[in-house]
Coordinates of N, CA, C and O in Angstrom, one line a residue:
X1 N 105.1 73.1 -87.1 CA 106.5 72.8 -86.9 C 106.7 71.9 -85.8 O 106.0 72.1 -84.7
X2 N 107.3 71.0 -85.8 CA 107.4 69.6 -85.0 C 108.7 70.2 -83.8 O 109.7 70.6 -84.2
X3 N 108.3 70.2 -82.5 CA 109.4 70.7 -81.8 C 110.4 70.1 -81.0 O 110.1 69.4 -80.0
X4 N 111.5 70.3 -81.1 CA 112.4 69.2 -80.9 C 112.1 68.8 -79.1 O 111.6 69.2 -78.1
X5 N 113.1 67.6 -79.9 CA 112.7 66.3 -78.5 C 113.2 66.4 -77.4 O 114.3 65.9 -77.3
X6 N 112.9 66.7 -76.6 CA 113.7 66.4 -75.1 C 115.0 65.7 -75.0 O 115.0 64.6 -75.5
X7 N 116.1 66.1 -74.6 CA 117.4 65.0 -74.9 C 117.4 65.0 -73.5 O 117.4 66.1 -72.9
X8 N 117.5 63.5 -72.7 CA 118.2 62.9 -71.1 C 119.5 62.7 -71.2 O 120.0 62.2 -72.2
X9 N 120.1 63.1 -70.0 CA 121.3 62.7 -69.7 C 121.0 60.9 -69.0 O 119.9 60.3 -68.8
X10 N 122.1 60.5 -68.9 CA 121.6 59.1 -68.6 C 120.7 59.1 -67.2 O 119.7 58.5 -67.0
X11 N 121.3 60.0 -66.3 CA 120.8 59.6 -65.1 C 119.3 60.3 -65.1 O 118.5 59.9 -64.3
X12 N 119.2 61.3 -65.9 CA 117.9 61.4 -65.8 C 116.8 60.4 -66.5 O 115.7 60.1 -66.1
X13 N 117.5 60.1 -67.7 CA 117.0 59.1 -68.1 C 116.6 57.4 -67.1 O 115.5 56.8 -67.1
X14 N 117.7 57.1 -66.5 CA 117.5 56.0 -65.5 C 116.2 56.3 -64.1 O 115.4 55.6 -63.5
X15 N 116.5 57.6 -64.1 CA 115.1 57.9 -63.0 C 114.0 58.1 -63.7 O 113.0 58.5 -63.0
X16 N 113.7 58.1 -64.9 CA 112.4 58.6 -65.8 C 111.7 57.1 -65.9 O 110.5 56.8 -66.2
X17 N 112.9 56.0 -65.5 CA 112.9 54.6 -66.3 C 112.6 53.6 -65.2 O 112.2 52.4 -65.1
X18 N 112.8 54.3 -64.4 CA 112.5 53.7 -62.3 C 111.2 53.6 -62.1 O 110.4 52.6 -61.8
X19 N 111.0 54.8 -62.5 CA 109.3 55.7 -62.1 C 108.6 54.4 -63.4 O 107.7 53.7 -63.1
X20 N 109.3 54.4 -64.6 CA 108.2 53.6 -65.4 C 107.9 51.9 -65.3 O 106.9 51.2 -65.7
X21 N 109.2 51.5 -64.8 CA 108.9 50.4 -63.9 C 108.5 50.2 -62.7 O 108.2 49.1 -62.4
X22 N 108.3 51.1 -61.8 CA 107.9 51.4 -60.6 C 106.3 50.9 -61.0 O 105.7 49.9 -60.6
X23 N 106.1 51.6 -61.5 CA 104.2 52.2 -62.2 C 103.6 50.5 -62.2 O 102.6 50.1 -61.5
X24 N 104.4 49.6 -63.3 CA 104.0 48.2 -63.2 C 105.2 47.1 -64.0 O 106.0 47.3 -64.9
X25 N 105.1 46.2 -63.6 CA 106.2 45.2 -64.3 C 106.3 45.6 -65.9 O 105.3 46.1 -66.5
X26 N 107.5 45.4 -66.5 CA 107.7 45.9 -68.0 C 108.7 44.6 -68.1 O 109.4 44.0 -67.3
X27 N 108.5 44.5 -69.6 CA 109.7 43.9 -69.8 C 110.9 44.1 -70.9 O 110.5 45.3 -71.0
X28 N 111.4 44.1 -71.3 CA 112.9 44.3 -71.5 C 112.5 45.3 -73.1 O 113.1 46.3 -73.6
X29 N 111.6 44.6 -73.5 CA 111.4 44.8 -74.6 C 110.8 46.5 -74.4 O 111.5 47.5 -74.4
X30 N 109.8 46.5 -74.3 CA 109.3 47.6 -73.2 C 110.0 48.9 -73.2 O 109.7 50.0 -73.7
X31 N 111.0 48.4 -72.5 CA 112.0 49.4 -71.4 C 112.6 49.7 -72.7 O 112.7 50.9 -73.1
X32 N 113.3 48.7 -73.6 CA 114.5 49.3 -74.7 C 113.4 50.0 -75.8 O 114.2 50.7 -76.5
X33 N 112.5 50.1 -76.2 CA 111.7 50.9 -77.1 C 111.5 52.6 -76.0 O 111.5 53.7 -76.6
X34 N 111.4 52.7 -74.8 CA 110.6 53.5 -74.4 C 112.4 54.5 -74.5 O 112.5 55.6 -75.0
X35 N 113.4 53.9 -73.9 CA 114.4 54.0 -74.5 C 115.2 54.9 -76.1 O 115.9 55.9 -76.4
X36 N 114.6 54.0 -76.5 CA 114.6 54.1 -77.9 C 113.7 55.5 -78.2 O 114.2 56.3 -78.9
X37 N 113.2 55.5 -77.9 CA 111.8 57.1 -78.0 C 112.7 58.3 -77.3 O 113.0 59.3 -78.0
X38 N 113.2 58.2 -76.2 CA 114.3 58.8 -75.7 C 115.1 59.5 -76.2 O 115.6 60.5 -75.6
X39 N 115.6 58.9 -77.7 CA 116.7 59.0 -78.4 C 118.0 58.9 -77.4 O 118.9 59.7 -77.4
X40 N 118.1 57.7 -76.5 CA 119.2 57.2 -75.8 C 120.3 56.8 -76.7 O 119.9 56.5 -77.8
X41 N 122.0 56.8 -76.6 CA 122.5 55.9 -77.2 C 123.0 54.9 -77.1 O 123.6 54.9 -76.0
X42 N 123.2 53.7 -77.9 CA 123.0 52.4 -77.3 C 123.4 51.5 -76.3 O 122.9 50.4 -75.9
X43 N 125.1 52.6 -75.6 CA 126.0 52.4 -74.9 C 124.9 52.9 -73.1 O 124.6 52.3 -72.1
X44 N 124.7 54.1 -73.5 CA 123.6 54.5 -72.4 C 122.2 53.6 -72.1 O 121.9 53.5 -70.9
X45 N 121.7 53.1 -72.9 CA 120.7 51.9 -73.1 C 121.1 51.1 -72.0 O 120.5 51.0 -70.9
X46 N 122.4 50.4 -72.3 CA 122.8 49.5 -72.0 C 122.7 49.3 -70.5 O 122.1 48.5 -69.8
X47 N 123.7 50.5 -70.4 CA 124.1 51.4 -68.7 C 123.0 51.0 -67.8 O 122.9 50.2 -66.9
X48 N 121.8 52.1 -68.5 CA 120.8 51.7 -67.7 C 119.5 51.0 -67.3 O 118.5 51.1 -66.6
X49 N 120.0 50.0 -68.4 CA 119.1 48.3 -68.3 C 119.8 48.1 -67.6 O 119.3 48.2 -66.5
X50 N 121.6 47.6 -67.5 CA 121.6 46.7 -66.5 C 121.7 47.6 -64.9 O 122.2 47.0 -63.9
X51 N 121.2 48.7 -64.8 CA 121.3 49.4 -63.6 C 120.1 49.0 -62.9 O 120.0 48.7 -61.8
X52 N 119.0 49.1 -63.9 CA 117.2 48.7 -63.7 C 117.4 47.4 -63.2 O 116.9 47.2 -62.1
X53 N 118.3 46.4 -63.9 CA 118.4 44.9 -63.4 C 118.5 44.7 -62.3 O 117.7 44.2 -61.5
X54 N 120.0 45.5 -61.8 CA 120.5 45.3 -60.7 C 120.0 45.9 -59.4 O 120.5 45.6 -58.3
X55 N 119.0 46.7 -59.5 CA 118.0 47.1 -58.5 C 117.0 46.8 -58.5 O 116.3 47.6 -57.9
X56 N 116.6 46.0 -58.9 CA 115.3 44.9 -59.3 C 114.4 45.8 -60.3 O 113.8 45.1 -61.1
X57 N 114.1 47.1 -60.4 CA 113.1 47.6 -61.0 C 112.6 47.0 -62.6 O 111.7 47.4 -63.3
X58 N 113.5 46.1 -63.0 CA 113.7 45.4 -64.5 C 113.7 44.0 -64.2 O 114.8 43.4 -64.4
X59 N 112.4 43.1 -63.8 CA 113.1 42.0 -63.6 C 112.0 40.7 -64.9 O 110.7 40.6 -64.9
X60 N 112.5 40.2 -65.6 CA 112.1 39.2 -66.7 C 111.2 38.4 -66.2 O 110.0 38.5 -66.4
X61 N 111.5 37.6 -65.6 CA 110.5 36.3 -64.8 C 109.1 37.2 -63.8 O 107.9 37.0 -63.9
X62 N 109.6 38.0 -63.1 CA 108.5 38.7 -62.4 C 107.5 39.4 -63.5 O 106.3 39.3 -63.5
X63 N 108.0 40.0 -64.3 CA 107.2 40.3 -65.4 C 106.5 39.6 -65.9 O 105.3 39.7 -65.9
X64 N 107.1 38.5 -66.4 CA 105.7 37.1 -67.1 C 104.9 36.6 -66.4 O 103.8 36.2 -66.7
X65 N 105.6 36.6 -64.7 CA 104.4 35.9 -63.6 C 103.3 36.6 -63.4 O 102.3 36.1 -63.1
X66 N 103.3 38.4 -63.7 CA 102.6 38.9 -63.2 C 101.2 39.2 -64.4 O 100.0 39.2 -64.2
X67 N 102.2 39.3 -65.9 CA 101.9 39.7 -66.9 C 100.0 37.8 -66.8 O 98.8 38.0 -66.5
X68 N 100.7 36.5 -67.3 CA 100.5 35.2 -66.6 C 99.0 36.1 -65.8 O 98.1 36.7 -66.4
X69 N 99.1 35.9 -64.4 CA 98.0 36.5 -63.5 C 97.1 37.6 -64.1 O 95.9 37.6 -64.0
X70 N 97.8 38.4 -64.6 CA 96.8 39.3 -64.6 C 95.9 39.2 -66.0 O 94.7 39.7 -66.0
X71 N 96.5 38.7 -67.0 CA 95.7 38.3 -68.3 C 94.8 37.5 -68.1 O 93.7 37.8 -68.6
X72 N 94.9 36.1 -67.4 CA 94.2 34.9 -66.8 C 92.7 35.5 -66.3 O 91.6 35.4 -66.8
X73 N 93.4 36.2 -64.7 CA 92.6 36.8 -64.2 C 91.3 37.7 -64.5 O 90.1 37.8 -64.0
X74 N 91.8 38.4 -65.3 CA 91.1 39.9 -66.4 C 90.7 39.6 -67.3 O 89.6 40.1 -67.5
X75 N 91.1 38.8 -68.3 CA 90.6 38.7 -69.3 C 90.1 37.3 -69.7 O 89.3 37.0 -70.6
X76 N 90.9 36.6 -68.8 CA 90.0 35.3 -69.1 C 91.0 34.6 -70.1 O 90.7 33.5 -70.5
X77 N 91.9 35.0 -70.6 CA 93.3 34.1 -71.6 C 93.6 32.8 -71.2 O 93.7 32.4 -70.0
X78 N 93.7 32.0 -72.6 CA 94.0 30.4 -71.8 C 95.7 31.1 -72.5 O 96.3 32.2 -72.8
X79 N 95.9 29.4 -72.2 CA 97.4 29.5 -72.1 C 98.1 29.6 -73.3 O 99.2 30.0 -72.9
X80 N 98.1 29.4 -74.6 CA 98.3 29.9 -76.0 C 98.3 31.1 -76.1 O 99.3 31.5 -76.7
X81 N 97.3 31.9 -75.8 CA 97.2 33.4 -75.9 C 98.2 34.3 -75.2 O 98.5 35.4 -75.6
X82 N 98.6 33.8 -74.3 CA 98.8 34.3 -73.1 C 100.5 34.4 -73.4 O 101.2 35.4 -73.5
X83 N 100.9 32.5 -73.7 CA 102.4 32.3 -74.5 C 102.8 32.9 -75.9 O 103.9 33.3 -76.0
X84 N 101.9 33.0 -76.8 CA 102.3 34.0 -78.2 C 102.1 35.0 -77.3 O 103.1 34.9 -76.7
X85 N 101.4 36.0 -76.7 CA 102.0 37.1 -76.6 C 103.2 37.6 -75.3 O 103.4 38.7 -74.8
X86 N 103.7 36.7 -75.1 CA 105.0 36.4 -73.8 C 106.3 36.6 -74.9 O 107.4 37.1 -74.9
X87 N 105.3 35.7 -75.9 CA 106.8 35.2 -76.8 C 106.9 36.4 -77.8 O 108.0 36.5 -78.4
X88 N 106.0 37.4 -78.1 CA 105.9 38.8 -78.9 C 106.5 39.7 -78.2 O 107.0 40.6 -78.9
X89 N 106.7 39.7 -77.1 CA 107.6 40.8 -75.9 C 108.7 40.3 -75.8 O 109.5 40.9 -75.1
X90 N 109.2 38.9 -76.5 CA 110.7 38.7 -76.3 C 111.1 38.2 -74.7 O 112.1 38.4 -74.0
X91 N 110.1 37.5 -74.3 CA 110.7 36.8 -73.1 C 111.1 35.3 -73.5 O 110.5 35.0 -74.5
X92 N 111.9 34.5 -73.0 CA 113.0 33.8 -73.2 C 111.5 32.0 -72.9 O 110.6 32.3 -72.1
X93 N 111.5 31.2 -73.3 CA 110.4 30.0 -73.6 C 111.0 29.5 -71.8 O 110.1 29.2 -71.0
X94 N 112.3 29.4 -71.5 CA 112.0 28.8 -69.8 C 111.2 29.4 -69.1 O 110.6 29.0 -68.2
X95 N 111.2 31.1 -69.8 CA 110.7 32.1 -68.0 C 109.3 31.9 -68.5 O 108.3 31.7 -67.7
X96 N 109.2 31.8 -70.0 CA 107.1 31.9 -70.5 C 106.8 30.6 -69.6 O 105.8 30.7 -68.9
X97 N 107.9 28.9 -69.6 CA 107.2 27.7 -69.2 C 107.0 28.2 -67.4 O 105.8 28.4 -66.9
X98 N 107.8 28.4 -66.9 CA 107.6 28.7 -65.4 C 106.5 29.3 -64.7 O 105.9 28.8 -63.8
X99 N 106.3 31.0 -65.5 CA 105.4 32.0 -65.6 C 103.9 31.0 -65.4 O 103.2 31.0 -64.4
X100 N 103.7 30.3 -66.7 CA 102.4 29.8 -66.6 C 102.2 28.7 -65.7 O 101.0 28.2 -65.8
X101 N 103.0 28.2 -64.8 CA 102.9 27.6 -63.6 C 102.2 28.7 -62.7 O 101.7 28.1 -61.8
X102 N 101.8 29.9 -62.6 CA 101.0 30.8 -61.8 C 99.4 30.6 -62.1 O 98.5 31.1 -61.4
X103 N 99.4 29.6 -63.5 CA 98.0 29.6 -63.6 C 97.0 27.9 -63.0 O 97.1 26.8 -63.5
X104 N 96.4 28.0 -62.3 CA 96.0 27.0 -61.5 C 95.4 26.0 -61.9 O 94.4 26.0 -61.2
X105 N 95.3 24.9 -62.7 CA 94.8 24.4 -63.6 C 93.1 24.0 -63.0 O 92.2 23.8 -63.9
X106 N 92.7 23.8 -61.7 CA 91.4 23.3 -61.6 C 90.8 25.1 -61.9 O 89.7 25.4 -62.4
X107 N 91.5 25.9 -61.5 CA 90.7 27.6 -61.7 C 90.4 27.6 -63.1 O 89.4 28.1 -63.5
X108 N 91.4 26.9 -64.1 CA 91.9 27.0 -65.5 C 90.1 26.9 -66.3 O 89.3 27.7 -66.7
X109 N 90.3 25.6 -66.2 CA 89.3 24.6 -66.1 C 88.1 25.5 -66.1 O 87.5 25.9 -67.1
X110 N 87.9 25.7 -64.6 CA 86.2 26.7 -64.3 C 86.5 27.6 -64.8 O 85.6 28.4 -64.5
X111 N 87.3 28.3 -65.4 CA 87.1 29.5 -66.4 C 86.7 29.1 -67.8 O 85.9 29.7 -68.4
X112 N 87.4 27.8 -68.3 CA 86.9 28.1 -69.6 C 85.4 27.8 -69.5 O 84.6 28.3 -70.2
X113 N 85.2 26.9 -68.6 CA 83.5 26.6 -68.6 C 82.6 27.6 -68.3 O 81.5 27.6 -68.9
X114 N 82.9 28.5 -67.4 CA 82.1 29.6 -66.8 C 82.8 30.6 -68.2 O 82.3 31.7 -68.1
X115 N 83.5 30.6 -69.1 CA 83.6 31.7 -70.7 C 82.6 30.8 -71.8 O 81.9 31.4 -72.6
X116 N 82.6 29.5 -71.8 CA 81.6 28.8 -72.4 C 80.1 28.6 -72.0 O 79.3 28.0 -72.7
X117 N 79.7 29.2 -70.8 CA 78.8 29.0 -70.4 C 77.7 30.4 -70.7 O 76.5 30.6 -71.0
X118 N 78.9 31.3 -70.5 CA 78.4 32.5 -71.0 C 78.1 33.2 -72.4 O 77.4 34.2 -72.6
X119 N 78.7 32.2 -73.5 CA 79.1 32.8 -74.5 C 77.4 31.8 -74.8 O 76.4 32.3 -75.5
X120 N 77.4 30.9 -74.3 CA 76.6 29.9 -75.1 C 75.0 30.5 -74.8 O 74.0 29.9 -75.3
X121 N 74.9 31.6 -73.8 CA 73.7 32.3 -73.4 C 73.3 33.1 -74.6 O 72.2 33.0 -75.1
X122 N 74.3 33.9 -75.0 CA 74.4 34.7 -76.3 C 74.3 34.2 -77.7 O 73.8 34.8 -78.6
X123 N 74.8 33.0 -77.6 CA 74.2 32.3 -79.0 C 72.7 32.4 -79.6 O 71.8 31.9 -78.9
X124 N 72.3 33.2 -80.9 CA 70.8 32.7 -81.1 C 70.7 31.5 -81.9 O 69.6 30.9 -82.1
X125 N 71.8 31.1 -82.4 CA 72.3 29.9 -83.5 C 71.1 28.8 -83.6 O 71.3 28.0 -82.7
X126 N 70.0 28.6 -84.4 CA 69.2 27.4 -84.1 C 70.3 25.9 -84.5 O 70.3 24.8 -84.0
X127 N 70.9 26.3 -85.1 CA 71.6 25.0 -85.9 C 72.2 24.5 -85.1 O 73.3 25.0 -85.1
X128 N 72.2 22.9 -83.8 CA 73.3 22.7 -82.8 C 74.6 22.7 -83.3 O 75.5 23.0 -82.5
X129 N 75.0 22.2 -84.8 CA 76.5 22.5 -85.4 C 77.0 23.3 -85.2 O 78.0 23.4 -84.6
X130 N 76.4 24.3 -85.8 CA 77.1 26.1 -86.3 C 76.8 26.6 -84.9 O 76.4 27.7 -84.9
X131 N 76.8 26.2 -83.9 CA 76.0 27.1 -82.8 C 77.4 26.7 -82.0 O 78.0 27.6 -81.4
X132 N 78.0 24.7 -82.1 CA 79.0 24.3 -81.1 C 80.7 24.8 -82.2 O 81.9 24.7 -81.7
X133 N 80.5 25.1 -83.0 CA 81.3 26.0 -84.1 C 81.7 26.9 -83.5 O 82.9 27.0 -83.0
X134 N 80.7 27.9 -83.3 CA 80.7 29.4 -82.9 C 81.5 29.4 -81.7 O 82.6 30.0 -81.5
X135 N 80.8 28.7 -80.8 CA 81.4 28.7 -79.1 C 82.7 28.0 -79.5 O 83.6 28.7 -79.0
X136 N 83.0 27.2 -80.0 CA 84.3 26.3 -79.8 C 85.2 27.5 -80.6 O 86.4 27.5 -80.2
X137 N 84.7 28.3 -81.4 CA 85.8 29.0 -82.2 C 86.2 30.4 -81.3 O 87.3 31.1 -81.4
X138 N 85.1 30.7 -80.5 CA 85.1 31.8 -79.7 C 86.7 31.6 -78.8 O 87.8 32.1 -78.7
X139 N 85.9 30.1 -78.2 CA 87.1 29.6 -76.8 C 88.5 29.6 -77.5 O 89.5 29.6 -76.8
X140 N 88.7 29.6 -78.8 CA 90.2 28.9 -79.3 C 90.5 30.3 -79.3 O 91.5 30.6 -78.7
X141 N 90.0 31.2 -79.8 CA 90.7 32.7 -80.4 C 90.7 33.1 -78.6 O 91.7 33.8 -78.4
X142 N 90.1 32.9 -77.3 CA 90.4 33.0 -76.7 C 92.0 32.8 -75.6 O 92.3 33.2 -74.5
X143 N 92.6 31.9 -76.8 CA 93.5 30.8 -76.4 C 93.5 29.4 -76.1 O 94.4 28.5 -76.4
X144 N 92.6 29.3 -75.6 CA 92.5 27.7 -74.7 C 92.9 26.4 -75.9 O 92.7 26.5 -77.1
X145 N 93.4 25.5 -75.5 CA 94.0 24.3 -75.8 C 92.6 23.3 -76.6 O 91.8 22.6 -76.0
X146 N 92.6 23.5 -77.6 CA 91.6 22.5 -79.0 C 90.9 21.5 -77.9 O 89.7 21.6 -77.6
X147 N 91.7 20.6 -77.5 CA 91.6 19.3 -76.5 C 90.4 19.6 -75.5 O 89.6 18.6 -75.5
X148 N 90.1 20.6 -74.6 CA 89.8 21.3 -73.4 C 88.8 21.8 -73.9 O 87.7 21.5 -73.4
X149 N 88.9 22.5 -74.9 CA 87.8 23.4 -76.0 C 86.8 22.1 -76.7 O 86.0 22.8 -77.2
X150 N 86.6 21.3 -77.0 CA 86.3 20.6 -78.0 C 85.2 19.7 -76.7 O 84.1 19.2 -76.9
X151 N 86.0 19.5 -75.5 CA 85.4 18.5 -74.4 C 84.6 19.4 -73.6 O 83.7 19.0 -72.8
X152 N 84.8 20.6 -73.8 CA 83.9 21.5 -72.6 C 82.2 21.5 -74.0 O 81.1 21.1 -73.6
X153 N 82.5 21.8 -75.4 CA 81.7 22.4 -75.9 C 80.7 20.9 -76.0 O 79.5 21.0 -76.1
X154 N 81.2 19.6 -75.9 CA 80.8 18.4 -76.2 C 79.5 18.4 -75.2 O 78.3 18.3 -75.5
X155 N 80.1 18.6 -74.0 CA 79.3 18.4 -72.7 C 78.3 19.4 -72.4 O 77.2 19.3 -71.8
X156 N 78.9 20.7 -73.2 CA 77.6 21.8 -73.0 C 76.8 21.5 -73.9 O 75.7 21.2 -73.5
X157 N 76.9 21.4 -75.4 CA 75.9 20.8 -76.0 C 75.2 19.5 -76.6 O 74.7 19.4 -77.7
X158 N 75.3 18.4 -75.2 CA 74.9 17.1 -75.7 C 73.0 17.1 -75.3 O 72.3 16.2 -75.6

């Protein structure tokens, strides 16, 4: 037997929603599903997004800057990857263009080469085609920009 759901009053709901922004940047999207789990109603939703706003614990741009950094950083995302999934959370295309101003283009650069340099250790590929295939297809699903991907793989395997 499935046992019923916790119901919040708003204000307990807005301090449940402090703490969950507190923890790490969220964005809007985020917040209105975790919401939605809640069984909030939509007027209450409302209430306490723009309450999150107005005490900063909800803020859109800080979210993509940090979201931006920490993907780059950790996982190595070029900037395609990074913008489809900015643009899957429903952040707005000015704060995604801004956001990726956090990422440093000569850092940019020594990442994809130091992810191409690594990848290309791992290759047992004898065939130099199917081998600059492999690496060049690895870097794109990584995100990185065709242009960038195509000139790094040129120079690693001439």
């Amino acid at each position: 037997m499935k046992e019923p759901q916790k119901s919040y009053t708003v204000k307990e709901a807005t301090i449940k929603l402090m703490q969950f922004c507190a923890y790490r940047d969220r964005s809007h999207k985020e917040v209105e599903e975790k919401l939605g789990k809640m069984n909030m109603i939509p007027a209450a939703q409302e209430q306490i997004i723009i309450q999150l706003m107005q005490e900063d614990f909800l803020n859109e741009e800080r979210f993509a800057r940090s979201f931006v950094r920490g993907k780059f950083r950790i996982k190595k995302w070029g900037r395609i990857k990074i913008k489809q999934e900015l643009k899957f959370r429903e952040i707005s295309a000015p704060i995604i263009k801004n956001a990726l101003t956090e990422i440093d283009q000569q850092r940019y650069i020594a990442t994809l080469y130091e992810l191409a340099e690594k990848k290309l250790k791992l290759l047992k590929e004898p065939d130099k085609f199917k081998k600059k295939r492999k690496l060049a297809d690895f870097l794109l699903r990584k995100g990185y920009e065709s242009n960038l991907v195509y000139e790094a793989t040129n120079e690693l395997l001439e």
